[in-house]
mmCIF file of C-alpha atoms in Angstrom:
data_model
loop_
_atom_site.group_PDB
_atom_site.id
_atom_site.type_symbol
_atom_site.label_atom_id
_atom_site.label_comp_id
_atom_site.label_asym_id
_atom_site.label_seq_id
_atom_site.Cartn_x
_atom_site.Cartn_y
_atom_site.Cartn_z
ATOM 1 C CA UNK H 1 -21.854 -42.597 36.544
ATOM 2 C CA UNK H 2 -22.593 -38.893 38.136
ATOM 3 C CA UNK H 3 -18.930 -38.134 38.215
ATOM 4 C CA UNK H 4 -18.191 -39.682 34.330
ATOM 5 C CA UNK H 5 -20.963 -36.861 33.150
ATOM 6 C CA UNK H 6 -19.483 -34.572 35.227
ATOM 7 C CA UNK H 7 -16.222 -35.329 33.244
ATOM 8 C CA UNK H 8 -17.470 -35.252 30.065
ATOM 9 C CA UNK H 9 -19.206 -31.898 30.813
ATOM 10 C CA UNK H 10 -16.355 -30.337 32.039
ATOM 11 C CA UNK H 11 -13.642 -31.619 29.459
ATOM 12 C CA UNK H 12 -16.424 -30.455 26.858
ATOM 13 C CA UNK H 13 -16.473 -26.509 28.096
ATOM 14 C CA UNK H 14 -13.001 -26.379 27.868
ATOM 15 C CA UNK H 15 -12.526 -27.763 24.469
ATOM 16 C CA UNK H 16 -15.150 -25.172 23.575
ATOM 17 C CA UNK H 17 -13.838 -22.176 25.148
ATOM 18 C CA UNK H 18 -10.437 -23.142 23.482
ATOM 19 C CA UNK H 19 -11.615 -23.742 19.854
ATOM 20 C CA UNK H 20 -12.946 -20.031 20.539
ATOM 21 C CA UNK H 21 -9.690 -18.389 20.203
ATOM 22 C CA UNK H 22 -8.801 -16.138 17.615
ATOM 23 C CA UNK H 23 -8.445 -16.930 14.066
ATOM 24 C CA UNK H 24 -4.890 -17.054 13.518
ATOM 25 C CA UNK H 25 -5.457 -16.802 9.455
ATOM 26 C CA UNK H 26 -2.727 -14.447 8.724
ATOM 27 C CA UNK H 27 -2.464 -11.230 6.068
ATOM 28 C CA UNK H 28 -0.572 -11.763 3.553
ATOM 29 C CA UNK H 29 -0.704 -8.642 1.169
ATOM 30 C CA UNK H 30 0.047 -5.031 2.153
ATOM 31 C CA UNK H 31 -1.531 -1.452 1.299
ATOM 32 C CA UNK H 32 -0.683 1.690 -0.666
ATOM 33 C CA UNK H 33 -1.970 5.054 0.231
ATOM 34 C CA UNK H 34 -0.493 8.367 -1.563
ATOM 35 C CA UNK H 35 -1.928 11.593 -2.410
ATOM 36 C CA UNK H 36 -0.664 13.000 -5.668
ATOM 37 C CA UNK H 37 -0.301 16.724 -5.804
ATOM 38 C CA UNK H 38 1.390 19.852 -7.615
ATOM 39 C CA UNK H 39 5.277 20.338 -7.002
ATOM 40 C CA UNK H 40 4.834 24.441 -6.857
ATOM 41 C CA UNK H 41 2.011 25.327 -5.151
ATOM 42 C CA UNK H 42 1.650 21.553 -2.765
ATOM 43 C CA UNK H 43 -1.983 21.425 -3.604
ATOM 44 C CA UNK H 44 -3.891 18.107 -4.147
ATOM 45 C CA UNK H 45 -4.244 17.037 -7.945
ATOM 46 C CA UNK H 46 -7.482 14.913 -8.411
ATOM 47 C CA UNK H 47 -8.491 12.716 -10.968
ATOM 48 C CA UNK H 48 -4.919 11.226 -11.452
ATOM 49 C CA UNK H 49 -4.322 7.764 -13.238
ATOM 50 C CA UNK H 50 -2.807 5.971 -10.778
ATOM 51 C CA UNK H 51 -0.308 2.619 -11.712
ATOM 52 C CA UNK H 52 1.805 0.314 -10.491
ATOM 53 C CA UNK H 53 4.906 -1.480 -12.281
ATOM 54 C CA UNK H 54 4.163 -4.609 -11.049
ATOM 55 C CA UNK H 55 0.781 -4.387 -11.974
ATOM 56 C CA UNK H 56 -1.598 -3.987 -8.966
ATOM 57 C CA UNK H 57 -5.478 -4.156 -8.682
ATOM 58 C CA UNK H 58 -7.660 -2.170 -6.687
ATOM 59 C CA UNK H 59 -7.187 0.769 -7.331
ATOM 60 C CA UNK H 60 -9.312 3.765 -5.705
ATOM 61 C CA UNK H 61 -9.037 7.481 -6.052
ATOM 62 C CA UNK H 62 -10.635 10.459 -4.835
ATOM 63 C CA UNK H 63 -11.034 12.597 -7.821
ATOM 64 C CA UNK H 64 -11.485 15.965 -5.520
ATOM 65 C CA UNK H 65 -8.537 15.538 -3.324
ATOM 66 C CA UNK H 66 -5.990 13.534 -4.964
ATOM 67 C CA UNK H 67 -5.594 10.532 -1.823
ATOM 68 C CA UNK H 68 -5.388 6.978 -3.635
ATOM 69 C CA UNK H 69 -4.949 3.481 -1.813
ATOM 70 C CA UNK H 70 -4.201 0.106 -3.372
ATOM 71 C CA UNK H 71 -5.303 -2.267 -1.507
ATOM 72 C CA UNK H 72 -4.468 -6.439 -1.118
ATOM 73 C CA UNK H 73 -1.076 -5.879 -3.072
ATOM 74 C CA UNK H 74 1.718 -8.455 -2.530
ATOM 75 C CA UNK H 75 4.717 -7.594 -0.568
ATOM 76 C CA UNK H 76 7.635 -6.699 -2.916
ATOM 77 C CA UNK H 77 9.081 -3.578 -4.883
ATOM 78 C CA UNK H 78 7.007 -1.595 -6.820
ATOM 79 C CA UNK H 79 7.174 1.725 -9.055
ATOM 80 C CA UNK H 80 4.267 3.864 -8.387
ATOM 81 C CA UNK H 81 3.983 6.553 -11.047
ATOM 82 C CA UNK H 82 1.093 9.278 -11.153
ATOM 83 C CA UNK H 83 -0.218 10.831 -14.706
ATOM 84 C CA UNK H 84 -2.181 13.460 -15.259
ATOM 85 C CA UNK H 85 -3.093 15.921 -18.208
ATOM 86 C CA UNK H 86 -1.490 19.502 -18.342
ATOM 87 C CA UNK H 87 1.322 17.859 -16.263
ATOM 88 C CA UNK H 88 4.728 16.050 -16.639
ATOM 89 C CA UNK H 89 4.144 11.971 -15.293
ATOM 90 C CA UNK H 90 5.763 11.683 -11.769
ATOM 91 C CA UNK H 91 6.382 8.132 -9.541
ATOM 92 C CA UNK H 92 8.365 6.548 -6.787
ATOM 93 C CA UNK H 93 9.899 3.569 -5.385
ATOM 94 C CA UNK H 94 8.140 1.773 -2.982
ATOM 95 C CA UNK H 95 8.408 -1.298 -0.793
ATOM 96 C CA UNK H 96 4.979 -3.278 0.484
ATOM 97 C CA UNK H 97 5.426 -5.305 3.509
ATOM 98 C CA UNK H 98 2.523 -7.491 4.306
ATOM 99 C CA UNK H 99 -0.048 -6.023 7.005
ATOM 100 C CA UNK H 100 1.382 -2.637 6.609
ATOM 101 C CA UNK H 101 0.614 0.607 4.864
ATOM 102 C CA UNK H 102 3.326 2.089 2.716
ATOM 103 C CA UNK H 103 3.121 5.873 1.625
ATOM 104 C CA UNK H 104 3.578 6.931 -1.612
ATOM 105 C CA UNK H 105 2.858 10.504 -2.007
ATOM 106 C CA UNK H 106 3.521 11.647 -6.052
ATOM 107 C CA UNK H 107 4.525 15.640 -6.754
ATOM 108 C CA UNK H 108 3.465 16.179 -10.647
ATOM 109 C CA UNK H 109 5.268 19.212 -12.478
ATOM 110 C CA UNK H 110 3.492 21.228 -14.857
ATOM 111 C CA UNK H 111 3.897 20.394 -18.342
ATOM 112 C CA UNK H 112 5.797 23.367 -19.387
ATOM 113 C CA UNK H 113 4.823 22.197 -23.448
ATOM 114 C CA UNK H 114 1.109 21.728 -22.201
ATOM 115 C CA UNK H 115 -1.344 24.129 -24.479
ATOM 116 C CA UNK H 116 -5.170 23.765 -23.417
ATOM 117 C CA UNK H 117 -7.248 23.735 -26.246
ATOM 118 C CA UNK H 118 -10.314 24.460 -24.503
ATOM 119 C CA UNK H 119 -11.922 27.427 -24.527
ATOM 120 C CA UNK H 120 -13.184 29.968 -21.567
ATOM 121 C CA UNK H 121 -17.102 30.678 -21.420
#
């Protein structure tokens, strides 16, 4: 009877230290990080509209130094194009690989035809 608890005790830690293994749940979606910034001088452009062809969600920007990431997006082919005012749209061809981060760094040209209508204090 000692040695049947004894059993049971023992085959009972080692089903516990095994169902304490790592969760295998595995990622299935990948991530884009870019900056987008100006062709001539290679300075950061913020407070670009950032989209994907597919469309993607998630989408966040840092309006001061032009870095964006899209997260969760499904591996595949995707067109990642950059617009901004004053300046010609830009993108690139990226693949997404699940559990990886592609870069997708966007140069945007100055809009040559571009006339700011604002005025100077």
């Amino acid at each position: 009877m000692k040695y049947t608890k004894s059993i049971i005790a023992l085959l009972s830690v080692i089903i516990i230290i095994f169902a304490c293994g790592e969760d295998p749940v595995k990622v299935t979606t990948g991530t884009i990080n870019g900056v987008v910034y100006d062709y001539s001088s290679g300075t950061t452009i913020g407070n670009a509209n950032i989209v994907t062809q597919p469309p993607s969600s998630s989408v966040t920007s840092d309006t001061l130094t032009g870095e964006f990431k899209i997260l969760h997006v499904e591996p595949g082919i995707y067109h990642v194009r950059a617009q901004k005012s004053g300046y010609d749209s830009a993108g690139v061809d990226i693949s997404v690989i699940a559990d990886d981060k592609t870069i997708a760094d966007i140069a945007l040209r100055v809009d040559s035809t571009f006339v700011d209508t604002t005025e100077a204090p």
